[in-house]
XYZ file of C-alpha atoms in Angstrom:
265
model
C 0.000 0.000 0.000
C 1.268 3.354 -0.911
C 2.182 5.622 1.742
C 2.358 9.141 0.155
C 0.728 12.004 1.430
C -2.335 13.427 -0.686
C -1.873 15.840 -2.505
C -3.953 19.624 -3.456
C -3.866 21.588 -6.155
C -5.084 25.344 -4.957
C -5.020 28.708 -6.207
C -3.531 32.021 -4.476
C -6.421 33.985 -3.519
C -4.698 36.682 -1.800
C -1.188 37.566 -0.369
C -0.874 40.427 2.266
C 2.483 41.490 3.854
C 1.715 41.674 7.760
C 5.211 42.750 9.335
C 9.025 42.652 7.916
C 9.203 39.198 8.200
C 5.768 37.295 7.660
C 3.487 37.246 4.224
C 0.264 35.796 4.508
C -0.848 33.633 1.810
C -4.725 32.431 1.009
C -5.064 29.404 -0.980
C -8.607 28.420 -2.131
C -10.467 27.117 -5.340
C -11.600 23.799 -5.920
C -8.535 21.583 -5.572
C -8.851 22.296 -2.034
C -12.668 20.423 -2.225
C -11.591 17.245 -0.606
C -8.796 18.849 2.108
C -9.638 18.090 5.598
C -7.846 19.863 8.438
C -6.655 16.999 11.419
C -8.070 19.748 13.815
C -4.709 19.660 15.613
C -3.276 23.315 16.504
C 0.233 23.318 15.387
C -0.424 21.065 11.797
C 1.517 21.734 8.961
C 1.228 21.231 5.271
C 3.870 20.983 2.302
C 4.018 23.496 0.127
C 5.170 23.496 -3.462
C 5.543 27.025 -5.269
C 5.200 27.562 -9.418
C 8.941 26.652 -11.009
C 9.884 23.977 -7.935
C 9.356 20.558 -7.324
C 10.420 20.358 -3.374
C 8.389 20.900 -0.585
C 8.389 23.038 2.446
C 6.571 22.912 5.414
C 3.943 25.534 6.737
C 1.536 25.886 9.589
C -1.850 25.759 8.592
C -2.939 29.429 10.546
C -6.083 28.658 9.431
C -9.172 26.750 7.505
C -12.819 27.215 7.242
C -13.786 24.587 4.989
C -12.468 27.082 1.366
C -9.786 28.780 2.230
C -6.290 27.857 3.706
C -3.853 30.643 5.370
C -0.445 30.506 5.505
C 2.044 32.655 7.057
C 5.280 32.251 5.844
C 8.403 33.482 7.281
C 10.874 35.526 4.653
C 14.464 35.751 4.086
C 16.285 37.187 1.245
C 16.337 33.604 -0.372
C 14.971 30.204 -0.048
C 12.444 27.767 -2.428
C 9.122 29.352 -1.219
C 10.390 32.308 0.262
C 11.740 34.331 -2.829
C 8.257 33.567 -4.144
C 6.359 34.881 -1.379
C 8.245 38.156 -1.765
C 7.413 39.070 -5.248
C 5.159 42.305 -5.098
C 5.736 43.985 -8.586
C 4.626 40.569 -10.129
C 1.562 39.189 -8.079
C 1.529 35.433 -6.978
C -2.269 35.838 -7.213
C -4.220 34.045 -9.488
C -0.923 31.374 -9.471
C -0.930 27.617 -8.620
C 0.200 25.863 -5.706
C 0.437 22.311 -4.359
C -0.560 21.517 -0.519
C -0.012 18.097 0.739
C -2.106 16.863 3.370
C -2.183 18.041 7.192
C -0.318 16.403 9.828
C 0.003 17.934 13.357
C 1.605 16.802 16.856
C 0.213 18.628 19.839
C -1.434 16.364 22.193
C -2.806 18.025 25.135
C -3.075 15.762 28.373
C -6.404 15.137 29.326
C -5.152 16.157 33.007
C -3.006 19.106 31.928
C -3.667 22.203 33.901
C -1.320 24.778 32.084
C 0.459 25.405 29.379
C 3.772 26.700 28.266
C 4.653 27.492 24.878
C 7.970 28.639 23.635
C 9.273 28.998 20.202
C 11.170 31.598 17.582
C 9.781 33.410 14.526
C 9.197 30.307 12.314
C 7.192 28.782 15.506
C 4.934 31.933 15.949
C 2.147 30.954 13.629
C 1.835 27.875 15.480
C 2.153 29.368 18.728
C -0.366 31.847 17.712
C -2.912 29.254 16.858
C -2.819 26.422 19.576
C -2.968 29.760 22.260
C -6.297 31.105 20.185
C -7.453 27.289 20.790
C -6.757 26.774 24.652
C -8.759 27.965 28.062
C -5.790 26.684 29.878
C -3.560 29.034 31.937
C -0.789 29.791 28.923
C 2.571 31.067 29.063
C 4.755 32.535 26.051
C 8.159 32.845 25.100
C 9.166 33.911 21.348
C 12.489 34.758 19.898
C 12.003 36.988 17.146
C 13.949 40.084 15.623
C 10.705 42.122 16.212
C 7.673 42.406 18.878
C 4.655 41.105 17.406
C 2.137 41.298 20.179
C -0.600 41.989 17.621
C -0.037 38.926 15.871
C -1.246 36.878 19.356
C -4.506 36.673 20.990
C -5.391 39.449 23.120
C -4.209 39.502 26.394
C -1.626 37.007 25.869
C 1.212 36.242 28.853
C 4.274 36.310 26.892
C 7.850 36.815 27.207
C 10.086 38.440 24.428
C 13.941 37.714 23.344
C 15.774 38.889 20.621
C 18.006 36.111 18.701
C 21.670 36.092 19.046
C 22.542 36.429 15.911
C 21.624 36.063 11.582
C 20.854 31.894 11.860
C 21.184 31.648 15.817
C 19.049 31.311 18.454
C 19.477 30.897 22.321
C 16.038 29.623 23.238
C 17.979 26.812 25.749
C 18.699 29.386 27.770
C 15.385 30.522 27.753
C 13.691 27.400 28.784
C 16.591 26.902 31.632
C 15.430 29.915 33.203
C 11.978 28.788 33.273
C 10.250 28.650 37.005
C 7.829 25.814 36.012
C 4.135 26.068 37.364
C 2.929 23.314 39.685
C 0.950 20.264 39.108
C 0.799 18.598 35.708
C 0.829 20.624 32.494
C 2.011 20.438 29.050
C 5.016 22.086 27.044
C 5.077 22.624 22.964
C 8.152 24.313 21.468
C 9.692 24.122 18.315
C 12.744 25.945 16.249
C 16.504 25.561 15.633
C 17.227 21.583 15.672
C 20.071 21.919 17.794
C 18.075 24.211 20.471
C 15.674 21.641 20.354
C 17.982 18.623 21.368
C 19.539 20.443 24.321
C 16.145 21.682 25.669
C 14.570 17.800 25.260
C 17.410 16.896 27.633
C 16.679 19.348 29.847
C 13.252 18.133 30.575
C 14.333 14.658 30.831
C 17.281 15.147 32.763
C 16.719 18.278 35.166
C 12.654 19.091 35.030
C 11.645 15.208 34.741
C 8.566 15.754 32.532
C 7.148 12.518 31.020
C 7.399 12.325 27.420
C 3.643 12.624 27.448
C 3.979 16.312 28.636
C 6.412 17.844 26.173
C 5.758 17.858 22.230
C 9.470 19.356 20.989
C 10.541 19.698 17.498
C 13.294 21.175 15.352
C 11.880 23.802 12.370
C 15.413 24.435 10.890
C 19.054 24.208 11.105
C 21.333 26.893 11.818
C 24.989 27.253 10.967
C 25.045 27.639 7.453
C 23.542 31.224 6.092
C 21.363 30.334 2.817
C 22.732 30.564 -0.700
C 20.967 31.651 -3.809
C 20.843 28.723 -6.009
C 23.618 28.671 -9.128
C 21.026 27.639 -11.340
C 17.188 28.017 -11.498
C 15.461 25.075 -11.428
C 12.439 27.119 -12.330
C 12.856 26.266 -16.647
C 14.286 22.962 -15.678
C 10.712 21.991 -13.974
C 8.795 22.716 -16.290
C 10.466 21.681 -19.347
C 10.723 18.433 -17.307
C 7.008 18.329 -16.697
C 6.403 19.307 -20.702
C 8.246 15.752 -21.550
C 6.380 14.124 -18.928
C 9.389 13.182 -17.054
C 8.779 12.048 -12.859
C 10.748 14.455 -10.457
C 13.522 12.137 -10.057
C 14.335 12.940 -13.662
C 13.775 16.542 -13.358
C 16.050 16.296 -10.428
C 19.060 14.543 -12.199
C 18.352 17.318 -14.922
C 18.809 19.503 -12.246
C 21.946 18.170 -10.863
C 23.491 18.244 -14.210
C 23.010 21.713 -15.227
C 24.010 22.644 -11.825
C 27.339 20.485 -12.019
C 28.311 21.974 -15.778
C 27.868 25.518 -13.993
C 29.890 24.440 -10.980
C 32.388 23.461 -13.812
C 32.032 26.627 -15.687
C 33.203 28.830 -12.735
C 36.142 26.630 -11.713
């Protein structure tokens, strides 16, 4: 039995710049006719742009049955990211692909609070599961920027600037919690290696059961991203014109990419 995710075909309905560093994106039409959201606050979906044929991953911020917002971090390069910056040349009207939702936050029946803690890529996520909760809720974002109209209302949360262009010190962060008492539940996500230290720190030193903690790694620091040599853009869909699968397109790819690497040596 095949195990690959469904996929959606949707259109780009609107696109609206909310701060420096987030564009929202509205997907509807009728490719979306048969997408079903898990109802899990922190799922995700894949995203595949016009001119690519890889994926990234998304938080759904929201669905009402036709339309599907995202809210997509920027940088000055990256597969979905360059695309969700163009303003002289709309991406409405244009076609997407959405694969279907998968989400991870399990809330403990017995849980009594709530602690959330993640950086700019986490705070559509974090934004959502606090709009879903009655639970007592703590925040704690690392972002370049303040946000606090982005959250719910009213929201308890603690701000931190990032250490650097591809850092963050959210460990630290989460060290320096004072936990609440009783039993509760913890979600964070962002920089992988963040994320390991801070899973052994509520193992080792806070002793939370693996039942109380969801943690996951968005990205990987270290390495600043690089503006791709060649654009795969052509090479898709010429690829898709011959009706070749994307492992061909991709071994197209890594051709023309190894003749320029060639070129410039």
């Amino acid at each position: 039995m095949s195990t690959r995710a469904r996929t959606y075909e949707a259109q780009v309905l609107r696109r609206e710049q909310l701060s420096d560093h987030f564009v929202r994106v509205v997907l509807g039409g009728e490719g979306l006719g048969g997408f079903v959201s898990t109802g899990i606050p922190d799922e995700w979906v894949g995203l595949v742009v016009p001119g690519q044929f890889q994926s990234r991953y998304y938080t759904v911020r929201g669905w009402d049955g036709a339309e599907l917002t995202l809210d997509i971090v920027v940088h000055e390069v990256g597969l979905v990211t360059e695309w969700a910056r163009l303003e002289g040349e709309s991406i409405v009207g244009q076609t997407v692909t959405v694969t279907e939702p998968k989400g991870s936050f399990a809330l403990p029946a017995e849980a009594g609070w709530l602690l959330l803690v993640g950086d700019l890529t986490a705070l559509p996520a974090i934004a959502r599961i606090a709009e879903s909760t009655t639970l007592p809720t703590r925040l704690w974002v690392e972002a370049p920027d303040r946000v606090e109209e982005y959250l719910p209302a009213g929201t308890d949360v603690r701000w931190s600037r990032p250490p650097g262009d591809g850092a963050s010190s959210l460990a630290a962060v989460v060290e320096g919690i004072d936990w609440p008492a009783g039993d509760g539940y913890f979600w964070m996500a962002g920089e992988s290696s963040q994320m390991r230290a801070i899973r052994k720190h509520l193992m080792r030193e806070v002793k939370l059961p693996s039942t109380a903690y969801d943690v996951m790694g968005y990205w990987r620091g270290g390495a600043l991203r690089q503006p791709r040599a060649v654009d795969p853009g052509p090479i898709y869909r010429a690829g898709k014109a011959a009706g070749k699968s994307d492992e061909e397109i991709w071994a197209d790819y890594d051709q023309a990419a190894g003749h320029q690497a060639e070129e410039q040596q």
